[in-house]
CSV table of C-alpha atoms and ligand atoms in Angstrom, one decimal:
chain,number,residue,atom,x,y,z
A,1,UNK,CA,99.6,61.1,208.4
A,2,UNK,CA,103.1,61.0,207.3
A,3,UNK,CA,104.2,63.0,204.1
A,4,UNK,CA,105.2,61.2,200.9
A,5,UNK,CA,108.7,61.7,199.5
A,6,UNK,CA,108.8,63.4,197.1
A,7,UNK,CA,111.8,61.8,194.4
A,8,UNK,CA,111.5,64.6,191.5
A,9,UNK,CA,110.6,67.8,190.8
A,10,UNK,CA,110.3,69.4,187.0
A,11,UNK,CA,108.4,71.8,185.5
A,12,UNK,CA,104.8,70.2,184.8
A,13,UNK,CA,105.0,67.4,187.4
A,14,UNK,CA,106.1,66.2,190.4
A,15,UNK,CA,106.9,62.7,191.2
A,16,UNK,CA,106.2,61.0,194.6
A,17,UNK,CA,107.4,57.9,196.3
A,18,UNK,CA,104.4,55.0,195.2
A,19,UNK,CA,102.6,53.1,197.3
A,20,UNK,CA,104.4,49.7,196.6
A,21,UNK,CA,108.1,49.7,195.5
A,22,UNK,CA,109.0,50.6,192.0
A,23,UNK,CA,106.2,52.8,191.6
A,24,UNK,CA,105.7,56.3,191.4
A,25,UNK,CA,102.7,58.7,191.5
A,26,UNK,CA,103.0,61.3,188.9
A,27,UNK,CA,101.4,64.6,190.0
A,28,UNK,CA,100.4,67.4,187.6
A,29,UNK,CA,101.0,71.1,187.9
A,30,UNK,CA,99.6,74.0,186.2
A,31,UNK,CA,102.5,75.6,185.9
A,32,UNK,CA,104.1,75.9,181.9
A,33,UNK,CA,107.4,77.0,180.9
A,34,UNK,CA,108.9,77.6,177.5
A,35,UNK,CA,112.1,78.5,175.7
A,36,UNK,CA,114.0,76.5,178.1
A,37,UNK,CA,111.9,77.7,181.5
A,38,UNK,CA,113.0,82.0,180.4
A,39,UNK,CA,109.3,82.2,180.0
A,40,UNK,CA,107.1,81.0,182.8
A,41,UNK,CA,103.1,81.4,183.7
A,42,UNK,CA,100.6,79.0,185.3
A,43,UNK,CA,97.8,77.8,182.9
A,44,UNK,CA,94.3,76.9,185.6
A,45,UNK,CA,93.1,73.4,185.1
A,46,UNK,CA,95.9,72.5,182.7
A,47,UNK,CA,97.5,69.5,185.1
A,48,UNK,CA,94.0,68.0,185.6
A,49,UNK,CA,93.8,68.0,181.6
A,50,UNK,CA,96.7,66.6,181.4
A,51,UNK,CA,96.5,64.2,183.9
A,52,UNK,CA,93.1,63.1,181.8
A,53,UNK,CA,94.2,63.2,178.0
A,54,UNK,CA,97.8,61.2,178.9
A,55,UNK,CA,95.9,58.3,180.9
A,56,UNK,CA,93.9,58.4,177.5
A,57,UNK,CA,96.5,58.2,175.1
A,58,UNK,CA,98.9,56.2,177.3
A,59,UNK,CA,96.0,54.0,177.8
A,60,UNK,CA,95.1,53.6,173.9
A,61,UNK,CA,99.1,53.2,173.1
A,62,UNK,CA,98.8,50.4,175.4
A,63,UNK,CA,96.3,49.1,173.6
A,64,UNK,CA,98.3,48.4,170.5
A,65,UNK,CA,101.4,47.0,171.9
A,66,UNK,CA,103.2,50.1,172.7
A,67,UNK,CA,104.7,48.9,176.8
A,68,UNK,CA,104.1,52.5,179.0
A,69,UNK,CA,105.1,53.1,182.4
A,70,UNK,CA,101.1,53.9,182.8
A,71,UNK,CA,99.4,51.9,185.5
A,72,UNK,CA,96.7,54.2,186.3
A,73,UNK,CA,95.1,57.4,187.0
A,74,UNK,CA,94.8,57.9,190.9
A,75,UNK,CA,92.7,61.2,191.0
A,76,UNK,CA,92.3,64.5,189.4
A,77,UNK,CA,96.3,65.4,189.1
A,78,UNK,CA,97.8,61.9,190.3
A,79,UNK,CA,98.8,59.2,188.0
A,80,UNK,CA,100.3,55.8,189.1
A,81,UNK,CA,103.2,54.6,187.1
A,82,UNK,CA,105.9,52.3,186.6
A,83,UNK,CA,109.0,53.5,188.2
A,84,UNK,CA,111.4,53.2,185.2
A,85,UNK,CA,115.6,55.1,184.4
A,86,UNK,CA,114.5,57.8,182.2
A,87,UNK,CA,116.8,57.8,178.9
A,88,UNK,CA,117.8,61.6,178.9
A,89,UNK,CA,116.7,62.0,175.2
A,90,UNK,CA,114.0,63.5,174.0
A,91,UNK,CA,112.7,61.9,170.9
A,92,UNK,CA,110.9,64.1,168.6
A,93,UNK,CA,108.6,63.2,165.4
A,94,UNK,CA,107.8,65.8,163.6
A,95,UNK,CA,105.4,65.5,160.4
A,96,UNK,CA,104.4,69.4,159.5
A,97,UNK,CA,107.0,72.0,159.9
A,98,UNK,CA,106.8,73.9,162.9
A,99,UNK,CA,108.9,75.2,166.1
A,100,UNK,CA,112.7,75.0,166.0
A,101,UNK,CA,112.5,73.0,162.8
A,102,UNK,CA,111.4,76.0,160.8
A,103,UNK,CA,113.5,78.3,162.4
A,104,UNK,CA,117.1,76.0,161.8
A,105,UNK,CA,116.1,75.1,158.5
A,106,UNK,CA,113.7,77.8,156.7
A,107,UNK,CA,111.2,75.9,156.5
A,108,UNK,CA,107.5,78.1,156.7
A,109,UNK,CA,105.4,76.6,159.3
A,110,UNK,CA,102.5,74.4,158.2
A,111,UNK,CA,104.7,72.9,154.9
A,112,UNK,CA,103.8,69.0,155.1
A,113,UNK,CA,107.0,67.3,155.7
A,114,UNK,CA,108.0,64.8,152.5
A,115,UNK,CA,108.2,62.0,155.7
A,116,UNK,CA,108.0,62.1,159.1
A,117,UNK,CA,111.3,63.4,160.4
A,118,UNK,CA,112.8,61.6,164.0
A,119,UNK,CA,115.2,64.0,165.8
A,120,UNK,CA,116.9,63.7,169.2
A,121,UNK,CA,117.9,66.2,171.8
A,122,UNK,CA,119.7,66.0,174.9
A,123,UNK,CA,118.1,66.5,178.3
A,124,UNK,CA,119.9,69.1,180.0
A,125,UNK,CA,118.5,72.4,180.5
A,126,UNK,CA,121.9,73.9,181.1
A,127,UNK,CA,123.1,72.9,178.0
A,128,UNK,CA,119.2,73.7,176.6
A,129,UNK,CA,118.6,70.0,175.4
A,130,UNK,CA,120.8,70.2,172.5
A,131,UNK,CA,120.2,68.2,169.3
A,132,UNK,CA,122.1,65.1,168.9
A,133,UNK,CA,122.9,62.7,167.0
A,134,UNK,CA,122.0,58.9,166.8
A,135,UNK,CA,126.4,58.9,167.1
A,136,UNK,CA,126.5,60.9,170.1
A,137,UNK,CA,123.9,58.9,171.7
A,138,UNK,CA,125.2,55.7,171.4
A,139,UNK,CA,129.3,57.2,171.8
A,140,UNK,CA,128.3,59.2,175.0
A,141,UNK,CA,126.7,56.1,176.5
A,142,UNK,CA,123.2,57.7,176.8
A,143,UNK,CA,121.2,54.8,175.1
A,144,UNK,CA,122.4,51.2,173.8
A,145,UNK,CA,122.1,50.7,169.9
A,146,UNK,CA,119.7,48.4,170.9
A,147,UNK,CA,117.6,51.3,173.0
A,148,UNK,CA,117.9,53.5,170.3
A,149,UNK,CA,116.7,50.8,168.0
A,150,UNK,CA,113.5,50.4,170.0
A,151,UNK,CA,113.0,54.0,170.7
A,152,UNK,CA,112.9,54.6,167.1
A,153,UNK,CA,110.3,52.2,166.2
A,154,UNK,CA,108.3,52.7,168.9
A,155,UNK,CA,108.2,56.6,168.2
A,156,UNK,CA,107.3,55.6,164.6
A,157,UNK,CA,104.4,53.5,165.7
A,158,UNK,CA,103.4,56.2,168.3
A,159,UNK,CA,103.1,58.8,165.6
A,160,UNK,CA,101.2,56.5,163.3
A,161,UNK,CA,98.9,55.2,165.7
A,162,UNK,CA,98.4,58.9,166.9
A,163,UNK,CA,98.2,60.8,164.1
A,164,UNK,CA,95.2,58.6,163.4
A,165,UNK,CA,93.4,59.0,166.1
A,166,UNK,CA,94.0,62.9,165.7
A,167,UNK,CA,93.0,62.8,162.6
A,168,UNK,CA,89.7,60.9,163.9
A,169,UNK,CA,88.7,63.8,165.5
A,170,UNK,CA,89.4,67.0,163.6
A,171,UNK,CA,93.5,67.5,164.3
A,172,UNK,CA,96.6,67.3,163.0
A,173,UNK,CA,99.3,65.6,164.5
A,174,UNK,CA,101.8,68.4,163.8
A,175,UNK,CA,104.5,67.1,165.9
A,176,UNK,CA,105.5,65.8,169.6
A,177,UNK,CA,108.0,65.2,171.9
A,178,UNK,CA,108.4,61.5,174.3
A,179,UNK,CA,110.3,60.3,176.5
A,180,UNK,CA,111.4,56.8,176.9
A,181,UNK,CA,112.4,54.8,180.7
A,182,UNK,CA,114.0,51.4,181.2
A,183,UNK,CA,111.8,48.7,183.4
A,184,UNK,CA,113.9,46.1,184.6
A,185,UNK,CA,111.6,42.7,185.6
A,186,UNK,CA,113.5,39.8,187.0
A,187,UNK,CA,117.2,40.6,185.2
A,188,UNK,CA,115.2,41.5,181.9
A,189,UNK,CA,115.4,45.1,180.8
A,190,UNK,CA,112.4,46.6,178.7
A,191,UNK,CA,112.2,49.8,176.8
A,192,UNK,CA,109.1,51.8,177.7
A,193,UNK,CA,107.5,55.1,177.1
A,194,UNK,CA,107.2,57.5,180.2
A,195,UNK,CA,106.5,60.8,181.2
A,196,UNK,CA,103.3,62.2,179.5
A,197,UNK,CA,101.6,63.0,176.1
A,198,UNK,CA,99.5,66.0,176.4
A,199,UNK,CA,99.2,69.1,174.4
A,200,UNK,CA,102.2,70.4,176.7
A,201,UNK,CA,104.4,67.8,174.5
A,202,UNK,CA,102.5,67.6,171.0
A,203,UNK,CA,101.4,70.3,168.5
A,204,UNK,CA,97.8,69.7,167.5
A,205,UNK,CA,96.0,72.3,165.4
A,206,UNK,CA,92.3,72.0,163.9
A,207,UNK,CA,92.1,70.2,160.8
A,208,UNK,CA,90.1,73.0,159.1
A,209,UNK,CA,91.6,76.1,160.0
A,210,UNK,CA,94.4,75.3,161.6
A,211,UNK,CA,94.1,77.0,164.8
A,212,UNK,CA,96.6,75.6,167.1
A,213,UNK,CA,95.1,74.0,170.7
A,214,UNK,CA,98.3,73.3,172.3
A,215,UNK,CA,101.2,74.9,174.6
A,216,UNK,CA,101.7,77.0,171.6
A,217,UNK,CA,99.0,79.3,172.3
A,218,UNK,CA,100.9,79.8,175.8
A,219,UNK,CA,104.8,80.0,174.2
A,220,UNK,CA,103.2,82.4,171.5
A,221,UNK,CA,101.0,84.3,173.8
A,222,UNK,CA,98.0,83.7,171.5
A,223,UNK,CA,95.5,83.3,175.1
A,224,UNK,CA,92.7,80.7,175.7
A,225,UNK,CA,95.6,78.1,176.7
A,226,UNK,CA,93.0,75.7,178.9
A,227,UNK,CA,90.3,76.6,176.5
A,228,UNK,CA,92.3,74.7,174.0
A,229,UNK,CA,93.3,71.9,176.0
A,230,UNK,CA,89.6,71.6,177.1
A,231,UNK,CA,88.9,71.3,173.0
A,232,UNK,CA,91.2,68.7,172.8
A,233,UNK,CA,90.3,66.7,175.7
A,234,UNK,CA,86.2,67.0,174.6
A,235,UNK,CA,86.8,66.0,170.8
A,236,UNK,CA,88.5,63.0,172.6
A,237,UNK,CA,85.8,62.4,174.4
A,238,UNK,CA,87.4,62.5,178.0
A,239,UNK,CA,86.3,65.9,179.5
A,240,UNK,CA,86.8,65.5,183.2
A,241,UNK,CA,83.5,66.9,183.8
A,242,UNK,CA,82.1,64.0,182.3
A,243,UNK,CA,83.4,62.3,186.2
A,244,UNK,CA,85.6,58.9,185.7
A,245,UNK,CA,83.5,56.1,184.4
A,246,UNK,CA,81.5,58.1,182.4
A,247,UNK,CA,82.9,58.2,178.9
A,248,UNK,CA,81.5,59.1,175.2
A,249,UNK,CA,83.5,57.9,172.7
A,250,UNK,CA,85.7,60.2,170.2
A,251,UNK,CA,83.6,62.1,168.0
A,252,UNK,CA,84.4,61.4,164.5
A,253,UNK,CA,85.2,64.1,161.9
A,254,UNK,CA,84.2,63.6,158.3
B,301,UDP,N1,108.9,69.7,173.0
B,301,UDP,C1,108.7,69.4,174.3
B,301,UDP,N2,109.7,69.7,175.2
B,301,UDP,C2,110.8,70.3,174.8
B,301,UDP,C3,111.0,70.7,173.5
B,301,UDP,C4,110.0,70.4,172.6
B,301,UDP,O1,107.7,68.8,174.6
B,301,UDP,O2,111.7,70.6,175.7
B,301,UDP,C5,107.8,69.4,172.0
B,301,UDP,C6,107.1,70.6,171.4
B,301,UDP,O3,105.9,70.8,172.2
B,301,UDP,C7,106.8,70.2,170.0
B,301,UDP,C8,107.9,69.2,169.6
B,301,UDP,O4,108.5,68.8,170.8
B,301,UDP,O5,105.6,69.5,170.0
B,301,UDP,C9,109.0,69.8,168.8
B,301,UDP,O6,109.4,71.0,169.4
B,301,UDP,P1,110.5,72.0,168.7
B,301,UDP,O7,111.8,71.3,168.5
B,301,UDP,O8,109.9,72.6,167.5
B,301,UDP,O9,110.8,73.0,169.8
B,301,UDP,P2,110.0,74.3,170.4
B,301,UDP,O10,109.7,75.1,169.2
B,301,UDP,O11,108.8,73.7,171.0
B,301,UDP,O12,111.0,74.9,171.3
């Protein structure tokens, strides 16, 4: 058998050379890093999560309109996907304070944001993704107007559409990170979402009491990291337990 070739390496995933050209199979580690990879730990069973709550999501944006670089989930940590050139900004849409936006501004965590607040950082852990602005991205030649133009609405209508469904079942939508690729088809260039949406990239804490079931619990050493990504992944209805095929819808929360 002859070994795949491997194309990327980062710190939740790998990506392999696909089976047909321009596509990719997107593996998921356990592994979790924060404050710029100076804090580092493996989290069991997180990459099959993962794997299972972004098909979900990916999936559901697909649903709506949203174009994804998701074609589908492989196995327990592989995902097939569009092979796409990742924009190297992170888009962020935040709509409760929390994270770095408390800290720069004063801001206690939990206040509800007036409106939900789109920021951009750079992708470079040497710099460690520095903020920018809508000016540097477009003088620095990172995105087009254009490609900024479409990653702003479609990270509005991500954050509506996800909030939502959150909200469905028992969570806030606190705030997330996405990344967006370009898909070129026949000389035409499209603007899609990539990489993954998981409780590695989104803060989601309990409707009630606010307990927080993302990679939080891991940066803030708060313990039962899979334990909350399990929560997440059963209120959505997907746990992998459950075998593929074999789905219950969300559970909805009064
Ligand atoms: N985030 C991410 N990757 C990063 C930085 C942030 O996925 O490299 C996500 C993070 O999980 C949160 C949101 O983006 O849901 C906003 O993060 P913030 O700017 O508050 O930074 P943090 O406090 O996570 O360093």
């Amino acid at each position: 058998m002859t070994r795949r070739r491997r194309i990327y390496e980062g710190k939740a995933k790998i990506l392999y050379e696909g089976p047909e050209p321009g596509t990719l199979v997107q593996y998921f580690k356990d592994d979790a890093t924060a404050f710029n990879a100076q804090k580092k730990g493996t989290i069991t069973g997180k990459g099959v999560l993962n794997n299972r709550i972004s098909e979900y999501l990916m999936q559901k944006l697909g649903e709506i309109g949203i174009p994804t670089h998701f074609v589908r989930r492989l196995n327990m940590r592989e995902q097939l996907v569009r092979e796409v050139e990742i924009i190297p900004i992170e888009v962020v849409v935040r709509n409760v304070a929390a994270g770095s936006l408390t800290k720069r501004f004063g801001i206690p965590e939990g206040t509800p944001l007036p409106r939900s607040i789109v920021e951009y950082y750079y992708k470079n852990d040497e710099l460690g993704d520095p903020m920018v602005s809508e000016e540097h991205i477009t003088a620095f030649g990172w995105a087009a107007p254009q490609d900024l133009d479409d990653m702003l609405s479609l990270a509005l209508r991500i954050n509506d559409y996800l909030s939502g469904l959150f909200l469905g079942i028992g969570l806030k939508l606190v705030d997330f990170k996405v990344e967006f690729g370009r898909l070129w088809e026949n000389e035409e260039m499209r603007i899609v979402l990539a990489d993954e949406i998981s409780p590695d990239n989104c803060r989601l804490w309990d409707s009630k009491t606010n307990e927080k079931l993302d990679k939080d619990r891991f940066r803030q050493d708060l313990g039962n990291v899979a334990e909350a990504y399990q929560e997440v992944a059963r209120r959505l209805g997907i746990l992998p337990e459950a075998g593929p095929g074999d789905h219950t819808p969300p559970k909805l929360v009064q």
